[in-house]
PDB file of C-alpha atoms in Angstrom:
ATOM      1  CA  MET A   1     -35.793 -51.745-111.241  1.00 48.00           C
ATOM      2  CA  GLU A   2     -32.968 -53.846-110.104  1.00 48.00           C
ATOM      3  CA  GLY A   3     -30.647 -50.819-110.854  1.00 49.00           C
ATOM      4  CA  SER A   4     -32.559 -49.017-108.380  1.00 45.00           C
ATOM      5  CA  LYS A   5     -32.015 -51.345-105.598  1.00 46.00           C
ATOM      6  CA  ILE A   6     -28.499 -51.304-106.064  1.00 43.00           C
ATOM      7  CA  LYS A   7     -28.360 -47.953-105.859  1.00 44.00           C
ATOM      8  CA  LEU A   8     -30.401 -47.732-102.605  1.00 39.00           C
ATOM      9  CA  ASN A   9     -28.353 -50.317-101.214  1.00 48.00           C
ATOM     10  CA  LYS A  10     -24.807 -48.370-101.603  1.00 44.00           C
ATOM     11  CA  GLU A  11     -26.946 -45.191-100.470  1.00 43.00           C
ATOM     12  CA  SER A  12     -28.108 -47.299 -97.409  1.00 44.00           C
ATOM     13  CA  GLN A  13     -24.483 -48.322 -96.816  1.00 47.00           C
ATOM     14  CA  THR A  14     -22.914 -44.907 -96.881  1.00 46.00           C
ATOM     15  CA  LYS A  15     -25.481 -43.886 -94.370  1.00 45.00           C
ATOM     16  CA  SER A  16     -24.458 -46.710 -92.251  1.00 67.00           C
ATOM     17  CA  TYR A  17     -20.846 -45.779 -92.354  1.00 63.00           C
ATOM     18  CA  VAL A  18     -21.526 -42.195 -91.528  1.00 73.00           C
ATOM     19  CA  LYS A  19     -23.213 -43.144 -88.496  1.00 79.00           C
ATOM     20  CA  ILE A  20     -20.979 -45.733 -87.161  1.00 80.00           C
ATOM     21  CA  MET A  21     -18.109 -42.882 -87.664  1.00 80.00           C
ATOM     22  CA  GLU A  22     -20.234 -40.735 -85.378  1.00 81.00           C
ATOM     23  CA  GLU A  23     -20.845 -43.703 -83.084  1.00 84.00           C
ATOM     24  CA  ILE A  24     -17.055 -44.079 -82.718  1.00 83.00           C
ATOM     25  CA  ARG A  25     -16.226 -40.787 -82.247  1.00 79.00           C
ATOM     26  CA  HIS A  26     -18.785 -40.475 -79.480  1.00 79.00           C
ATOM     27  CA  LEU A  27     -17.095 -43.893 -78.097  1.00 81.00           C
ATOM     28  CA  ILE A  28     -13.542 -42.125 -78.096  1.00 78.00           C
ATOM     29  CA  LEU A  29     -15.095 -39.223 -76.616  1.00 75.00           C
ATOM     30  CA  ASP A  30     -17.376 -40.722 -73.993  1.00 75.00           C
ATOM     31  CA  GLY A  31     -14.457 -43.154 -73.072  1.00 74.00           C
ATOM     32  CA  GLY A  32     -12.121 -40.403 -72.442  1.00 75.00           C
ATOM     33  CA  LEU A  33      -9.685 -41.310 -74.471  1.00 78.00           C
ATOM     34  CA  SER A  34      -6.351 -39.495 -75.399  1.00 80.00           C
ATOM     35  CA  PRO A  35      -3.702 -39.758 -78.487  1.00 82.00           C
ATOM     36  CA  GLY A  36      -2.033 -42.876 -77.869  1.00 85.00           C
ATOM     37  CA  ASP A  37      -4.832 -44.699 -76.209  1.00 88.00           C
ATOM     38  CA  ARG A  38      -5.659 -48.163 -78.087  1.00 90.00           C
ATOM     39  CA  LEU A  39      -9.140 -48.163 -79.462  1.00 90.00           C
ATOM     40  CA  LEU A  40     -11.758 -51.451 -79.407  1.00 89.00           C
ATOM     41  CA  SER A  41     -10.967 -54.059 -81.935  1.00 89.00           C
ATOM     42  CA  GLU A  42     -13.070 -54.416 -85.181  1.00 89.00           C
ATOM     43  CA  ARG A  43     -14.602 -57.426 -83.737  1.00 90.00           C
ATOM     44  CA  GLU A  44     -15.502 -55.564 -80.284  1.00 90.00           C
ATOM     45  CA  LEU A  45     -16.608 -52.524 -81.884  1.00 89.00           C
ATOM     46  CA  SER A  46     -18.924 -54.958 -84.184  1.00 88.00           C
ATOM     47  CA  THR A  47     -20.503 -56.423 -81.126  1.00 90.00           C
ATOM     48  CA  GLN A  48     -21.045 -53.335 -79.443  1.00 88.00           C
ATOM     49  CA  LEU A  49     -22.318 -51.482 -82.048  1.00 88.00           C
ATOM     50  CA  LYS A  50     -24.494 -54.290 -83.594  1.00 87.00           C
ATOM     51  CA  VAL A  51     -23.188 -54.099 -87.269  1.00 88.00           C
ATOM     52  CA  SER A  52     -21.083 -56.136 -89.436  1.00 87.00           C
ATOM     53  CA  ARG A  53     -17.142 -56.019 -89.540  1.00 87.00           C
ATOM     54  CA  THR A  54     -17.400 -54.716 -92.938  1.00 86.00           C
ATOM     55  CA  VAL A  55     -19.468 -51.431 -91.840  1.00 86.00           C
ATOM     56  CA  ILE A  56     -16.739 -51.207 -89.006  1.00 87.00           C
ATOM     57  CA  ARG A  57     -13.760 -51.646 -91.237  1.00 86.00           C
ATOM     58  CA  GLU A  58     -14.946 -48.825 -93.889  1.00 85.00           C
ATOM     59  CA  ALA A  59     -15.742 -46.662 -90.728  1.00 85.00           C
ATOM     60  CA  LEU A  60     -12.440 -47.123 -89.255  1.00 86.00           C
ATOM     61  CA  LYS A  61     -10.882 -46.205 -92.811  1.00 85.00           C
ATOM     62  CA  SER A  62     -12.543 -43.405 -93.027  1.00 81.00           C
ATOM     63  CA  LEU A  63     -11.604 -42.182 -89.427  1.00 82.00           C
ATOM     64  CA  GLU A  64      -7.962 -42.974 -90.477  1.00 82.00           C
ATOM     65  CA  MET A  65      -8.472 -40.636 -93.447  1.00 77.00           C
ATOM     66  CA  LEU A  66      -9.566 -38.042 -91.242  1.00 68.00           C
ATOM     67  CA  GLY A  67      -6.540 -38.392 -89.060  1.00 73.00           C
ATOM     68  CA  ILE A  68      -8.496 -39.193 -85.907  1.00 78.00           C
ATOM     69  CA  ILE A  69      -6.994 -42.910 -85.783  1.00 84.00           C
ATOM     70  CA  GLU A  70      -4.113 -44.875 -87.262  1.00 87.00           C
ATOM     71  CA  VAL A  71      -3.683 -48.526 -87.614  1.00 84.00           C
ATOM     72  CA  LYS A  72      -0.476 -50.103 -86.998  1.00 84.00           C
ATOM     73  CA  ALA A  73       0.672 -53.072 -85.041  1.00 82.00           C
ATOM     74  CA  GLY A  74      -0.912 -54.072 -82.172  1.00 82.00           C
ATOM     75  CA  GLY A  75      -4.073 -52.429 -83.205  1.00 87.00           C
ATOM     76  CA  THR A  76      -5.992 -49.291 -83.912  1.00 89.00           C
ATOM     77  CA  PHE A  77      -4.977 -46.098 -81.787  1.00 89.00           C
ATOM     78  CA  ILE A  78      -6.268 -42.514 -81.196  1.00 85.00           C
ATOM     79  CA  LYS A  79      -4.103 -40.052 -83.114  1.00 81.00           C
ATOM     80  CA  GLU A  80      -2.429 -36.939 -81.937  1.00 72.00           C
ATOM     81  CA  PRO A  81      -4.171 -34.136 -83.827  1.00 61.00           C
ATOM     82  CA  GLU A  82      -2.480 -32.765 -86.935  1.00 56.00           C
ATOM     83  CA  LEU A  83      -3.738 -29.227 -87.288  1.00 49.00           C
ATOM     84  CA  ASN A  84      -0.698 -27.469 -89.097  1.00 50.00           C
ATOM     85  CA  GLY A  85      -2.721 -28.636 -92.495  1.00 47.00           C
ATOM     86  CA  VAL A  86      -5.833 -27.197 -91.014  1.00 45.00           C
ATOM     87  CA  TYR A  87      -4.208 -23.939 -90.058  1.00 45.00           C
ATOM     88  CA  HIS A  88      -2.609 -23.391 -93.541  1.00 49.00           C
ATOM     89  CA  THR A  89      -5.728 -24.094 -95.462  1.00 46.00           C
ATOM     90  CA  LEU A  90      -7.684 -21.665 -93.171  1.00 48.00           C
ATOM     91  CA  SER A  91      -5.340 -19.123 -93.700  1.00 49.00           C
ATOM     92  CA  TYR A  92      -5.191 -19.540 -97.217  1.00 45.00           C
ATOM     93  CA  THR A  93      -9.322 -19.607 -97.464  1.00 48.00           C
ATOM     94  CA  MET A  94      -9.500 -16.185 -95.458  1.00 47.00           C
ATOM     95  CA  ALA A  95      -6.963 -14.793 -97.834  1.00 47.00           C
ATOM     96  CA  LEU A  96      -8.900 -16.059-100.793  1.00 43.00           C
ATOM     97  CA  ASP A  97     -11.979 -14.514 -99.328  1.00 48.00           C
ATOM     98  CA  SER A  98     -10.815 -11.227 -99.065  1.00 54.00           C
ATOM     99  CA  VAL A  99     -10.536 -10.643 -95.373  1.00 59.00           C
ATOM    100  CA  THR A 100      -9.569  -7.294 -94.626  1.00 70.00           C
ATOM    101  CA  ILE A 101      -7.414  -5.793 -91.903  1.00 70.00           C
ATOM    102  CA  SER A 102     -10.476  -4.809 -90.021  1.00 76.00           C
ATOM    103  CA  ASP A 103     -11.786  -7.905 -89.590  1.00 78.00           C
ATOM    104  CA  LEU A 104      -8.952  -9.243 -88.283  1.00 77.00           C
ATOM    105  CA  LEU A 105      -8.381  -6.837 -86.014  1.00 80.00           C
ATOM    106  CA  GLU A 106     -11.758  -7.494 -84.572  1.00 85.00           C
ATOM    107  CA  THR A 107     -11.248 -10.998 -84.364  1.00 85.00           C
ATOM    108  CA  ARG A 108      -7.794 -10.287 -82.517  1.00 86.00           C
ATOM    109  CA  LYS A 109      -9.381  -8.204 -80.097  1.00 89.00           C
ATOM    110  CA  ILE A 110     -11.962 -10.939 -79.116  1.00 91.00           C
ATOM    111  CA  ILE A 111      -9.444 -13.566 -78.820  1.00 93.00           C
ATOM    112  CA  GLU A 112      -6.609 -11.476 -76.931  1.00 94.00           C
ATOM    113  CA  VAL A 113      -8.839  -9.688 -74.662  1.00 95.00           C
ATOM    114  CA  GLN A 114     -10.296 -12.807 -73.095  1.00 95.00           C
ATOM    115  CA  ALA A 115      -7.005 -14.374 -73.370  1.00 96.00           C
ATOM    116  CA  ILE A 116      -5.316 -11.686 -71.335  1.00 97.00           C
ATOM    117  CA  LYS A 117      -7.628 -11.972 -68.329  1.00 97.00           C
ATOM    118  CA  LEU A 118      -7.232 -15.762 -68.166  1.00 97.00           C
ATOM    119  CA  ALA A 119      -3.525 -15.212 -68.163  1.00 97.00           C
ATOM    120  CA  SER A 120      -3.343 -12.879 -65.541  1.00 97.00           C
ATOM    121  CA  ILE A 121      -4.850 -15.915 -63.494  1.00 97.00           C
ATOM    122  CA  ARG A 122      -3.427 -18.999 -64.977  1.00 97.00           C
ATOM    123  CA  ARG A 123      -0.019 -17.797 -65.862  1.00 96.00           C
ATOM    124  CA  THR A 124       3.037 -19.752 -64.348  1.00 97.00           C
ATOM    125  CA  SER A 125       6.503 -18.839 -63.407  1.00 96.00           C
ATOM    126  CA  THR A 126       7.349 -20.496 -66.631  1.00 96.00           C
ATOM    127  CA  ASP A 127       5.355 -18.275 -68.542  1.00 97.00           C
ATOM    128  CA  LEU A 128       6.716 -15.090 -67.291  1.00 97.00           C
ATOM    129  CA  VAL A 129      10.658 -16.048 -67.913  1.00 97.00           C
ATOM    130  CA  ILE A 130       9.609 -16.793 -71.583  1.00 97.00           C
ATOM    131  CA  LEU A 131       7.268 -13.686 -71.783  1.00 97.00           C
ATOM    132  CA  THR A 132      10.450 -11.776 -70.337  1.00 96.00           C
ATOM    133  CA  GLU A 133      12.889 -13.455 -73.055  1.00 96.00           C
ATOM    134  CA  ILE A 134      10.211 -12.104 -75.959  1.00 96.00           C
ATOM    135  CA  LEU A 135      10.041  -8.905 -74.734  1.00 94.00           C
ATOM    136  CA  THR A 136      14.165  -8.884 -74.612  1.00 94.00           C
ATOM    137  CA  GLU A 137      14.184  -9.602 -78.145  1.00 95.00           C
ATOM    138  CA  MET A 138      11.724  -7.033 -78.952  1.00 92.00           C
ATOM    139  CA  LYS A 139      13.967  -4.220 -76.968  1.00 92.00           C
ATOM    140  CA  GLN A 140      16.805  -5.031 -78.870  1.00 93.00           C
ATOM    141  CA  ALA A 141      14.983  -5.170 -82.314  1.00 90.00           C
ATOM    142  CA  LEU A 142      13.874  -1.644 -81.005  1.00 87.00           C
ATOM    143  CA  ILE A 143      17.348  -0.553 -80.035  1.00 89.00           C
ATOM    144  CA  GLU A 144      18.816  -1.909 -83.613  1.00 90.00           C
ATOM    145  CA  ASN A 145      15.553   0.011 -85.225  1.00 86.00           C
ATOM    146  CA  ASP A 146      15.186  -3.760 -86.778  1.00 88.00           C
ATOM    147  CA  LEU A 147      11.785  -3.918 -88.258  1.00 84.00           C
ATOM    148  CA  GLU A 148      11.951  -7.576 -89.040  1.00 85.00           C
ATOM    149  CA  LYS A 149      13.055  -8.826 -85.772  1.00 90.00           C
ATOM    150  CA  SER A 150      10.396  -6.643 -84.158  1.00 88.00           C
ATOM    151  CA  VAL A 151       7.376  -7.980 -85.836  1.00 86.00           C
ATOM    152  CA  ALA A 152       8.724 -11.247 -85.125  1.00 89.00           C
ATOM    153  CA  SER A 153       9.057 -10.665 -81.595  1.00 92.00           C
ATOM    154  CA  ASP A 154       5.784  -8.886 -81.193  1.00 91.00           C
ATOM    155  CA  HIS A 155       3.925 -11.780 -83.099  1.00 89.00           C
ATOM    156  CA  LYS A 156       5.539 -14.338 -80.843  1.00 93.00           C
ATOM    157  CA  PHE A 157       4.621 -12.130 -77.725  1.00 95.00           C
ATOM    158  CA  HIS A 158       1.022 -12.054 -78.626  1.00 94.00           C
ATOM    159  CA  SER A 159       0.951 -16.026 -79.647  1.00 93.00           C
ATOM    160  CA  TYR A 160       2.680 -16.960 -76.648  1.00 95.00           C
ATOM    161  CA  LEU A 161       0.463 -14.678 -74.230  1.00 96.00           C
ATOM    162  CA  VAL A 162      -2.906 -16.477 -75.748  1.00 95.00           C
ATOM    163  CA  LYS A 163      -1.035 -19.663 -74.745  1.00 95.00           C
ATOM    164  CA  SER A 164      -0.763 -18.574 -71.191  1.00 97.00           C
ATOM    165  CA  SER A 165      -4.139 -18.345 -71.081  1.00 96.00           C
ATOM    166  CA  LYS A 166      -4.275 -22.431 -70.668  1.00 96.00           C
ATOM    167  CA  ASN A 167      -7.157 -22.284 -72.978  1.00 95.00           C
ATOM    168  CA  LYS A 168      -7.025 -24.509 -76.024  1.00 90.00           C
ATOM    169  CA  VAL A 169      -9.492 -23.310 -78.027  1.00 90.00           C
ATOM    170  CA  LEU A 170      -8.291 -19.805 -77.983  1.00 92.00           C
ATOM    171  CA  SER A 171      -4.826 -20.771 -78.662  1.00 90.00           C
ATOM    172  CA  ILE A 172      -6.469 -23.158 -81.586  1.00 85.00           C
ATOM    173  CA  MET A 173      -8.139 -20.220 -82.853  1.00 84.00           C
ATOM    174  CA  MET A 174      -5.021 -17.948 -82.731  1.00 87.00           C
ATOM    175  CA  ASP A 175      -2.733 -20.300 -84.393  1.00 82.00           C
ATOM    176  CA  ALA A 176      -5.329 -21.021 -87.269  1.00 77.00           C
ATOM    177  CA  THR A 177      -5.050 -17.381 -87.729  1.00 76.00           C
ATOM    178  CA  SER A 178      -1.623 -17.042 -87.091  1.00 75.00           C
ATOM    179  CA  ASP A 179      -0.091 -16.505 -90.831  1.00 70.00           C
ATOM    180  CA  LEU A 180      -2.657 -13.785 -91.741  1.00 71.00           C
ATOM    181  CA  PHE A 181      -2.505 -12.118 -88.290  1.00 75.00           C
ATOM    182  CA  LYS A 182       1.213 -12.059 -89.057  1.00 75.00           C
ATOM    183  CA  GLU A 183       1.122 -10.688 -92.408  1.00 71.00           C
ATOM    184  CA  VAL A 184      -0.963  -7.687 -91.031  1.00 70.00           C
ATOM    185  CA  LEU A 185       1.349  -6.810 -88.222  1.00 73.00           C
ATOM    186  CA  SER A 186       4.211  -6.640 -90.487  1.00 75.00           C
ATOM    187  CA  ILE A 187       2.201  -4.248 -92.917  1.00 69.00           C
ATOM    188  CA  THR A 188       0.885  -2.105 -90.028  1.00 69.00           C
ATOM    189  CA  ARG A 189       4.234  -2.073 -88.293  1.00 72.00           C
ATOM    190  CA  ASP A 190       6.190  -0.662 -91.238  1.00 73.00           C
ATOM    191  CA  LYS A 191       3.480   2.006 -91.583  1.00 70.00           C
ATOM    192  CA  LEU A 192       3.600   2.840 -88.248  1.00 71.00           C
ATOM    193  CA  GLY A 193       7.196   2.741 -87.929  1.00 67.00           C
ATOM    194  CA  LYS A 194       7.447   5.752 -90.008  1.00 71.00           C
ATOM    195  CA  TYR A 195       6.203   8.201 -87.470  1.00 67.00           C
ATOM    196  CA  SER A 196       9.059   9.123 -84.479  1.00 64.00           C
ATOM    197  CA  GLY A 197       8.589   7.539 -81.106  1.00 73.00           C
ATOM    198  CA  MET A 198       5.807   5.244 -82.447  1.00 77.00           C
ATOM    199  CA  ASP A 199       7.809   2.003 -82.133  1.00 81.00           C
ATOM    200  CA  LYS A 200       8.910   2.698 -78.781  1.00 84.00           C
ATOM    201  CA  VAL A 201       5.155   3.464 -77.461  1.00 84.00           C
ATOM    202  CA  ILE A 202       4.284   0.079 -78.859  1.00 84.00           C
ATOM    203  CA  TYR A 203       6.958  -1.570 -76.943  1.00 89.00           C
ATOM    204  CA  ALA A 204       5.699   0.403 -73.752  1.00 90.00           C
ATOM    205  CA  GLN A 205       2.338  -1.148 -74.425  1.00 90.00           C
ATOM    206  CA  HIS A 206       3.650  -4.807 -74.489  1.00 93.00           C
ATOM    207  CA  TYR A 207       5.920  -4.349 -71.389  1.00 93.00           C
ATOM    208  CA  TYR A 208       2.640  -2.910 -69.497  1.00 93.00           C
ATOM    209  CA  ILE A 209       0.811  -5.918 -70.713  1.00 95.00           C
ATOM    210  CA  PHE A 210       3.003  -8.156 -69.572  1.00 96.00           C
ATOM    211  CA  LYS A 211       3.420  -6.363 -66.079  1.00 94.00           C
ATOM    212  CA  ALA A 212      -0.249  -6.522 -65.682  1.00 95.00           C
ATOM    213  CA  ILE A 213       0.121 -10.534 -66.250  1.00 97.00           C
ATOM    214  CA  LYS A 214       2.958 -10.757 -63.858  1.00 96.00           C
ATOM    215  CA  ASP A 215       0.904  -8.801 -60.923  1.00 96.00           C
ATOM    216  CA  GLN A 216      -2.201 -10.808 -61.767  1.00 97.00           C
ATOM    217  CA  ASP A 217      -4.092  -7.481 -62.095  1.00 96.00           C
ATOM    218  CA  VAL A 218      -6.812  -8.802 -64.346  1.00 96.00           C
ATOM    219  CA  SER A 219      -8.903  -5.556 -64.697  1.00 95.00           C
ATOM    220  CA  TYR A 220      -5.635  -3.619 -65.705  1.00 95.00           C
ATOM    221  CA  ALA A 221      -4.744  -6.522 -68.219  1.00 95.00           C
ATOM    222  CA  GLU A 222      -8.067  -6.105 -69.911  1.00 95.00           C
ATOM    223  CA  LYS A 223      -7.952  -2.470 -69.950  1.00 94.00           C
ATOM    224  CA  ILE A 224      -4.295  -2.030 -71.357  1.00 92.00           C
ATOM    225  CA  MET A 225      -4.727  -4.907 -73.902  1.00 93.00           C
ATOM    226  CA  THR A 226      -8.120  -3.367 -75.113  1.00 93.00           C
ATOM    227  CA  GLU A 227      -6.420  -0.032 -75.387  1.00 89.00           C
ATOM    228  CA  HIS A 228      -3.341  -1.758 -77.220  1.00 89.00           C
ATOM    229  CA  LEU A 229      -5.618  -3.167 -79.833  1.00 88.00           C
ATOM    230  CA  GLU A 230      -7.922  -0.059 -80.308  1.00 87.00           C
ATOM    231  CA  SER A 231      -5.309   2.299 -80.376  1.00 82.00           C
ATOM    232  CA  LEU A 232      -3.515   0.337 -83.428  1.00 80.00           C
ATOM    233  CA  GLU A 233      -6.859   0.200 -85.181  1.00 79.00           C
ATOM    234  CA  SER A 234      -7.443   3.809 -84.545  1.00 79.00           C
ATOM    235  CA  GLU A 235      -4.001   4.848 -85.843  1.00 73.00           C
ATOM    236  CA  LEU A 236      -4.493   2.554 -89.123  1.00 72.00           C
ATOM    237  CA  LYS A 237      -7.805   4.157 -89.313  1.00 73.00           C
ATOM    238  CA  MET A 238      -6.115   7.710 -89.554  1.00 73.00           C
ATOM    239  CA  ILE A 239      -3.221   6.728 -92.057  1.00 66.00           C
ATOM    240  CA  VAL A 240      -5.415   5.398 -94.491  1.00 64.00           C
ATOM    241  CA  GLN A 241      -7.728   8.519 -94.453  1.00 70.00           C
ATOM    242  CA  GLY A 242      -4.121  10.400 -94.999  1.00 70.00           C
ATOM    243  CA  ARG A 243      -3.699  11.542 -91.291  1.00 73.00           C
ATOM    244  CA  ASP A 244      -0.580  11.572 -89.202  1.00 67.00           C
ATOM    245  CA  PRO A 245      -1.646   9.191 -86.362  1.00 62.00           C
ATOM    246  CA  GLU A 246      -1.208  10.417 -82.652  1.00 64.00           C
ATOM    247  CA  LEU A 247       0.886   8.697 -80.388  1.00 62.00           C
ATOM    248  CA  PRO A 248      -0.995   6.417 -77.753  1.00 62.00           C
ATOM    249  CA  ARG A 249      -1.119   7.560 -74.675  1.00 63.00           C
ATOM    250  CA  VAL A 250       1.284   6.018 -71.979  1.00 59.00           C
ATOM    251  CA  ASP A 251       3.112   6.507 -69.009  1.00 57.00           C
ATOM    252  CA  GLU A 252       6.398   8.363 -69.597  1.00 52.00           C
ATOM    253  CA  ILE A 253       8.979   5.999 -69.885  1.00 54.00           C
ATOM    254  CA  ASP A 254      12.714   5.793 -70.129  1.00 50.00           C
ATOM    255  CA  LEU A 255      13.614   2.800 -72.172  1.00 48.00           C
ATOM    256  CA  ASN A 256      16.319   1.628 -70.312  1.00 52.00           C
ATOM    257  CA  GLU A 257      14.359   0.957 -67.185  1.00 54.00           C
ATOM    258  CA  LEU A 258      11.940  -1.429 -69.095  1.00 52.00           C
TER     259      LEU A 258
END
């Protein structure tokens, strides 16, 4: 009987810690605290949340382990999120779960079609400068027929485009799947690069995507990004079926003019 009481007390304490952790998180959010801001002291939290300082201390330890706060000289502070480990874990989990290329392309479409519409409205002059520099890298890689550089600049272009949307959730989603996206991009570009004229067309698509953002043409931006991603999906399906993919339709281009 005595053992049962001890067990119940431990379960009750655990529930208290979890509950207090959530209440402290709400205090952080409701108080509009940002990374670097100081949290209330243990005594203040104990008084406000009406629990013992022992419970507060254990809840704070758990929040510190989760990377939400950090304890240092002068008190307890809100910590800058460290998402790299989360991104790596998510990509690894998806890889183990046999995520297909089709799954990733569908996800990419969901993220990037929405992102380009926002980027067309919210992009800054700095965004345009950076995207221009990435396009220049992509063009040089095309001229040099350097697949590795082409893939790197292609991936960088799409990643920065999503950042230009100024939507943090879309950026986090893109970063979280970044490793797998890059791997898929490398595979698909390697396959498509074997077909004459395909690399030039892919570059042209990126140029027109950039132009839509620069001109802040939201409807055209949505159209050209959708066409770009759908053509990529269609080309891959044709290759898998043993058929030669058709070159996507783009305006007649001269590489020297792009």
